[in-house]
Tab-separated table of C-alpha atoms in Angstrom:
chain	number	residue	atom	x	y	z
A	184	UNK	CA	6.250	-10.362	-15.620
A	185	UNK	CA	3.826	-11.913	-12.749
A	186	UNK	CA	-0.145	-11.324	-13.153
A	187	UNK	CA	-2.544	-12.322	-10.913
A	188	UNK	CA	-5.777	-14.022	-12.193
A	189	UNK	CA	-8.428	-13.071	-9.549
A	190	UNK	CA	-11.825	-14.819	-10.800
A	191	UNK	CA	-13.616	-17.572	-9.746
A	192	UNK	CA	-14.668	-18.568	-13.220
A	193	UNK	CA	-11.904	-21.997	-13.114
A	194	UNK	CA	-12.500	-22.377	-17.260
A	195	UNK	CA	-12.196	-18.703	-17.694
A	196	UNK	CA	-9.152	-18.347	-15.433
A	197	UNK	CA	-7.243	-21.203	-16.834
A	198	UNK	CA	-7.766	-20.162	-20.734
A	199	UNK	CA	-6.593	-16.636	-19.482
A	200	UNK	CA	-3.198	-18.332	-17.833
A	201	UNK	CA	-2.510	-20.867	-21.018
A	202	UNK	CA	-3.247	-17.530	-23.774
A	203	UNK	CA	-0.752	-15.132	-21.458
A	204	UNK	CA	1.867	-18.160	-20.743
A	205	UNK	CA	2.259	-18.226	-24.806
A	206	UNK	CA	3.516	-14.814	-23.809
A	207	UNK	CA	5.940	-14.926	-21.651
A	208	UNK	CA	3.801	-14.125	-18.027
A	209	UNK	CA	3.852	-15.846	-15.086
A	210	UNK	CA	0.301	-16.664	-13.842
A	211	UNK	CA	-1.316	-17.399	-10.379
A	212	UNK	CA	-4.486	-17.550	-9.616
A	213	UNK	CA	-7.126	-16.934	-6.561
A	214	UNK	CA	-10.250	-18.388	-6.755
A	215	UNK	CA	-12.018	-16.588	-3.811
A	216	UNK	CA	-12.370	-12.942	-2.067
A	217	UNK	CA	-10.017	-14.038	0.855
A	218	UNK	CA	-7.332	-15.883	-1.620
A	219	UNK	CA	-7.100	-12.649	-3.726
A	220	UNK	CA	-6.339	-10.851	0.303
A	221	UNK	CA	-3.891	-13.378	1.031
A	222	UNK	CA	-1.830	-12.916	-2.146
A	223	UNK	CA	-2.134	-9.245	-2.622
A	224	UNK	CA	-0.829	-9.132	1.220
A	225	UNK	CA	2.005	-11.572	0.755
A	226	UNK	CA	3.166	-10.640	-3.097
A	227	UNK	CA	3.924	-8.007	-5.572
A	228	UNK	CA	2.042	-8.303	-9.462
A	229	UNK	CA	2.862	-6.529	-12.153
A	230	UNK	CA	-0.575	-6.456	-13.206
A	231	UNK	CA	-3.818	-8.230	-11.248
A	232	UNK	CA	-6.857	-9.332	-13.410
A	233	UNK	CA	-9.601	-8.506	-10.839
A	234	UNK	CA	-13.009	-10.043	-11.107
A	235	UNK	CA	-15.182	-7.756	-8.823
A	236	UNK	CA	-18.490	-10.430	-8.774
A	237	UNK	CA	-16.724	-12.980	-6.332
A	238	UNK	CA	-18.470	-15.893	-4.615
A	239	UNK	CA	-17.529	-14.488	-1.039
A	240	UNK	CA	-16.975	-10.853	-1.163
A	241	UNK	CA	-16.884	-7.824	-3.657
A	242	UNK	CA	-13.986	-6.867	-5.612
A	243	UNK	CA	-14.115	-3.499	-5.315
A	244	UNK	CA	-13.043	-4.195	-1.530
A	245	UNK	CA	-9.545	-5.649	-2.773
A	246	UNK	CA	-9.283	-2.649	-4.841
A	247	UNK	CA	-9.478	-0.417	-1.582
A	248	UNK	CA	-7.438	-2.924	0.608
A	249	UNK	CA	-4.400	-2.231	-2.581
A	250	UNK	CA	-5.248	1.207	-1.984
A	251	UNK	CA	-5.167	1.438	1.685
A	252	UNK	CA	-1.649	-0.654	1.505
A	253	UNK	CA	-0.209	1.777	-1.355
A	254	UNK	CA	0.437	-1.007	-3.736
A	255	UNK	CA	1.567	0.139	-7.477
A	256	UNK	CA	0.142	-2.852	-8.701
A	257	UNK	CA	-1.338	-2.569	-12.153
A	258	UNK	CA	-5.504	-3.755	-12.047
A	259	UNK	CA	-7.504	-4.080	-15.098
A	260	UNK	CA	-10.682	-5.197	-13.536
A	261	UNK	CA	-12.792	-8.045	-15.467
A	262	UNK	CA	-16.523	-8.104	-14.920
A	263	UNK	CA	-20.007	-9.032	-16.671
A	264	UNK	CA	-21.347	-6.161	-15.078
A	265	UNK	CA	-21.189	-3.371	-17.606
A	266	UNK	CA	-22.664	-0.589	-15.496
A	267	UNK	CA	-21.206	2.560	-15.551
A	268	UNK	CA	-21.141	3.412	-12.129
A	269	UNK	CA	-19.209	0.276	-11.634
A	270	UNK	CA	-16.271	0.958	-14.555
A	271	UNK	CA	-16.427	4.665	-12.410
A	272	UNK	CA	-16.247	3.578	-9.501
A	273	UNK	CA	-14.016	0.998	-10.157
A	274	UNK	CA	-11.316	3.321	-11.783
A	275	UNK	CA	-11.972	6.451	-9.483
A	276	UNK	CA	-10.835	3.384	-6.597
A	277	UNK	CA	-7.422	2.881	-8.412
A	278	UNK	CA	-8.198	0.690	-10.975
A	279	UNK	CA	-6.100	1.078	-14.275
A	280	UNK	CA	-8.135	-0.398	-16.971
A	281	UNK	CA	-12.138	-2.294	-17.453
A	282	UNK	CA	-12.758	-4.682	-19.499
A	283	UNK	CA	-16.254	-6.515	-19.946
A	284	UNK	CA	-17.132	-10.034	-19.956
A	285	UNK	CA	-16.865	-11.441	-22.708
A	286	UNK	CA	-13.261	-10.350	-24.433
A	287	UNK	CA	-11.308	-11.207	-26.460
A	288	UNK	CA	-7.971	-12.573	-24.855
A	289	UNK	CA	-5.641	-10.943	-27.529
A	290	UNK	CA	-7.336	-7.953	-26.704
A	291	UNK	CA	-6.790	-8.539	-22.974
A	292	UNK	CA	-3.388	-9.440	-23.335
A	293	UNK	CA	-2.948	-5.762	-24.997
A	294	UNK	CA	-4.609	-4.032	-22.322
A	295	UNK	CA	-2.273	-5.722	-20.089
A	296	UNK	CA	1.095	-4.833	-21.915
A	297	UNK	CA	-0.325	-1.033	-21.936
A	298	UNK	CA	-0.656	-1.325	-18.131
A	299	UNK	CA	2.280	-2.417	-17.593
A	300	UNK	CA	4.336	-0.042	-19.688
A	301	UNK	CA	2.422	2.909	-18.488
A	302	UNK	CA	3.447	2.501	-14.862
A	303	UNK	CA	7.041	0.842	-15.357
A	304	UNK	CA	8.093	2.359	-18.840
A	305	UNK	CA	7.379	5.843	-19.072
A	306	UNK	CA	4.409	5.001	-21.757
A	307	UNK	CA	6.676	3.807	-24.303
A	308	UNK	CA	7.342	0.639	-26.118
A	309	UNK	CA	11.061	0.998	-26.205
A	310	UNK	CA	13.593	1.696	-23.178
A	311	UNK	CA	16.813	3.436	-23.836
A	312	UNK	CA	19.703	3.480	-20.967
A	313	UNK	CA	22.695	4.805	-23.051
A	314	UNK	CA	24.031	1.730	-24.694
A	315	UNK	CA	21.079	-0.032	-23.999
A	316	UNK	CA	18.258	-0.655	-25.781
A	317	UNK	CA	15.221	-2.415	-25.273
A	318	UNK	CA	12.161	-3.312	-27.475
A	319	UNK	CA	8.961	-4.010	-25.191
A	320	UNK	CA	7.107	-5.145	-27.945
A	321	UNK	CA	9.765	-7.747	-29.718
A	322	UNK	CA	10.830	-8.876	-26.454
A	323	UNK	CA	14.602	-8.125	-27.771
A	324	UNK	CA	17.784	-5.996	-26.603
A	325	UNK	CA	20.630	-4.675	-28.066
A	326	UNK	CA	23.845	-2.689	-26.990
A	327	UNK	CA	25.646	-0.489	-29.076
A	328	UNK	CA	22.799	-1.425	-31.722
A	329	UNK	CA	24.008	-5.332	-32.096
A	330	UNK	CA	21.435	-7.918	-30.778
A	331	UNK	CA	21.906	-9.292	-27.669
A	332	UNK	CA	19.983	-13.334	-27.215
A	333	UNK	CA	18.780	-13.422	-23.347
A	334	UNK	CA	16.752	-16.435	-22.380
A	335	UNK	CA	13.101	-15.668	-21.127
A	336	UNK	CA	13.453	-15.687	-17.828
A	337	UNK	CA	17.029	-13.052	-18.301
A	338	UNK	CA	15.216	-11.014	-20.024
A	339	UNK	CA	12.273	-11.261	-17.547
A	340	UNK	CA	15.170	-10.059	-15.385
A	341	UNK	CA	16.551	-7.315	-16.981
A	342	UNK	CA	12.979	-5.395	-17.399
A	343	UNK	CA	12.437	-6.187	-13.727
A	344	UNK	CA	15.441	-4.038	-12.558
A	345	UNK	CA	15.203	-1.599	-15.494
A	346	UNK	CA	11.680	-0.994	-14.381
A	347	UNK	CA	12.737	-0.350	-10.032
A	348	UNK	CA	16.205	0.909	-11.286
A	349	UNK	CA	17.846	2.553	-8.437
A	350	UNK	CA	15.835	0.490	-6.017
A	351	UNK	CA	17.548	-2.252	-3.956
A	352	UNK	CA	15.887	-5.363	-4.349
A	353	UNK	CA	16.106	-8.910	-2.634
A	354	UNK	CA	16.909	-12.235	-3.504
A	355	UNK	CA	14.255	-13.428	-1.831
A	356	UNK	CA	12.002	-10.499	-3.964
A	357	UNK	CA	13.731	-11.591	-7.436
A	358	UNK	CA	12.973	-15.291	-6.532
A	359	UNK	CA	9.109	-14.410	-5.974
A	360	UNK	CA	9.198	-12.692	-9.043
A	361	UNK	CA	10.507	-15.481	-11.532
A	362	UNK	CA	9.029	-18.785	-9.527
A	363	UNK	CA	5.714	-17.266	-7.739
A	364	UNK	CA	4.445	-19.803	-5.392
A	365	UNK	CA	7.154	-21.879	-5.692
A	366	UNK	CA	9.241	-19.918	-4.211
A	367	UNK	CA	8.652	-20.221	-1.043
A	368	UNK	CA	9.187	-24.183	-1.627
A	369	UNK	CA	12.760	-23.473	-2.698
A	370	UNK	CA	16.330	-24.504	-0.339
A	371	UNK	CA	17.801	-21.793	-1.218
A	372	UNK	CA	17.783	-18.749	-3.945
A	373	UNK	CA	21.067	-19.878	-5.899
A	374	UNK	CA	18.742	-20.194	-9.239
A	375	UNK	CA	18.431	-16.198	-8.561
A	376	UNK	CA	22.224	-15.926	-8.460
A	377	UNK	CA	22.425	-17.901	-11.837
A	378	UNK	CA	20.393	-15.982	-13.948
A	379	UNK	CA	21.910	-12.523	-13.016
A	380	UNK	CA	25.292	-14.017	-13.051
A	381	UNK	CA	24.447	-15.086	-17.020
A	382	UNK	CA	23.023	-11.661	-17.824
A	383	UNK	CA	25.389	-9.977	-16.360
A	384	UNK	CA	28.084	-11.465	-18.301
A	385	UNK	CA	25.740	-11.397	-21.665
A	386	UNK	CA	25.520	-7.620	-20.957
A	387	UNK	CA	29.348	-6.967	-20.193
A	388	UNK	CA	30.094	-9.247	-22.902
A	389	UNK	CA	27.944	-6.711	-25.552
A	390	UNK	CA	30.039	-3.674	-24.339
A	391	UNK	CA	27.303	-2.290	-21.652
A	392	UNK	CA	28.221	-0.537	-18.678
A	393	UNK	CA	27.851	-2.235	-15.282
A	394	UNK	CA	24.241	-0.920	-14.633
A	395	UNK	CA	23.103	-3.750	-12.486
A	396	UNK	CA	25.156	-3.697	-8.909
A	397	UNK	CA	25.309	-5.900	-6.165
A	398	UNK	CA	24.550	-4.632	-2.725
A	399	UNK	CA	25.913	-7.139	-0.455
A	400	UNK	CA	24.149	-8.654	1.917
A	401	UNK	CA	21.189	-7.204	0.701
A	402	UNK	CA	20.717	-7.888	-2.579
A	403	UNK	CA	20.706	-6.329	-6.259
A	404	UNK	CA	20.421	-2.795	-7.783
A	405	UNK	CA	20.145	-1.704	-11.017
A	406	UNK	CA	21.704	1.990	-11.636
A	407	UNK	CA	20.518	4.520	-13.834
């Protein structure tokens, strides 16, 4: 899962991307107003931690430009400003969640799950596809109710398509999601083509169905 630390608060940001690395996210950061417009222009987050006090320009502006683009991204904005009009304002814009300055990060990292499974999951910590099971909280799968061992970055996978099932997406897309930034610095996307080819033959190998079909030329699918 990718998050994107908006705040220009460098001590701040960077214990916020070491705590949610311990679990399993992929962090970037932008430091300014027009860094936070580049990336929310260029990428798709699961969830964006959005400072609204910025050093040049207001928050609540990036929260209308994600509006204005119909992005699903998940925003829990993260402010010293405890005014209610802002939390109102901020939520009536499209933001999912407020949290004041200062937080704890466990409690953060919480907020963040809840986002995430709200607008992905249906609002629940476990996903069933037939077969398939998987436990949001644990971080774990099974099929046919034996355990199935995926590395972080195949399970990273598998919630991805689970969570756009019946959407095609792109190599290029899946590479974003699992390398951010780096991404872009890559030769080519056969990394991509790896880690599917390993789940995929983790999931057959556990008795599941073929959910997750390839659209060629295009890219990926999962069916359900």
């Amino acid at each position: 899962m990718k998050i994107l630390i908006i705040e220009d608060e460098n001590e701040l940001a960077d214990s916020i991307s070491e705590y949610l690395s311990e679990e399993n996210y992929l962090c970037e950061f932008a430091r300014t107003y027009n860094q936070a417009l580049e990336k929310i222009e260029s990428f798709h987050y699961d969830c964006i931690l959005l400072d609204i006090m910025l050093p040049d320009g207001n928050g609540m502006n990036i929260l209308e430009e994600l509006k204005r683009q119909d992005k699903q991204d998940g925003v829990i904005i993260i402010s010293a400003k405890n005014a209610l009009d802002d939390k109102i304002k901020g939520l009536q814009i499209g933001a999912d969640d407020y949290l004041t300055k200062p937080f704890h990060l466990s409690e953060l990292a919480a907020r963040i799950y809840s986002v995430i499974r709200r607008k992905q999951f249906g609002n629940s910590n476990t996903v069933r596809q037939n077969e398939l099971e998987i436990d949001l909280l644990a971080k774990t799968i099974s099929v046919h109710n034996q355990p199935v061992i995926l590395t972080k970055k195949e399970f990273d996978l598998l919630l991805y398509f689970v969570g756009n099932k019946n959407r095609v997406i792109s190599k290029s897309t899946l590479a974003e999601h699992l390398s951010g930034d780096f991404a872009d610095m890559l030769d080519n996307h056969d990394f991509v083509y790896a880690h599917i080819k390993n789940l995929k033959k983790k999931l057959s190998e556990a008795g599941c169905e073929s959910y997750l079909k390839t659209v060629y030329g295009t890219g990926y699918k999962w069916e359900g």
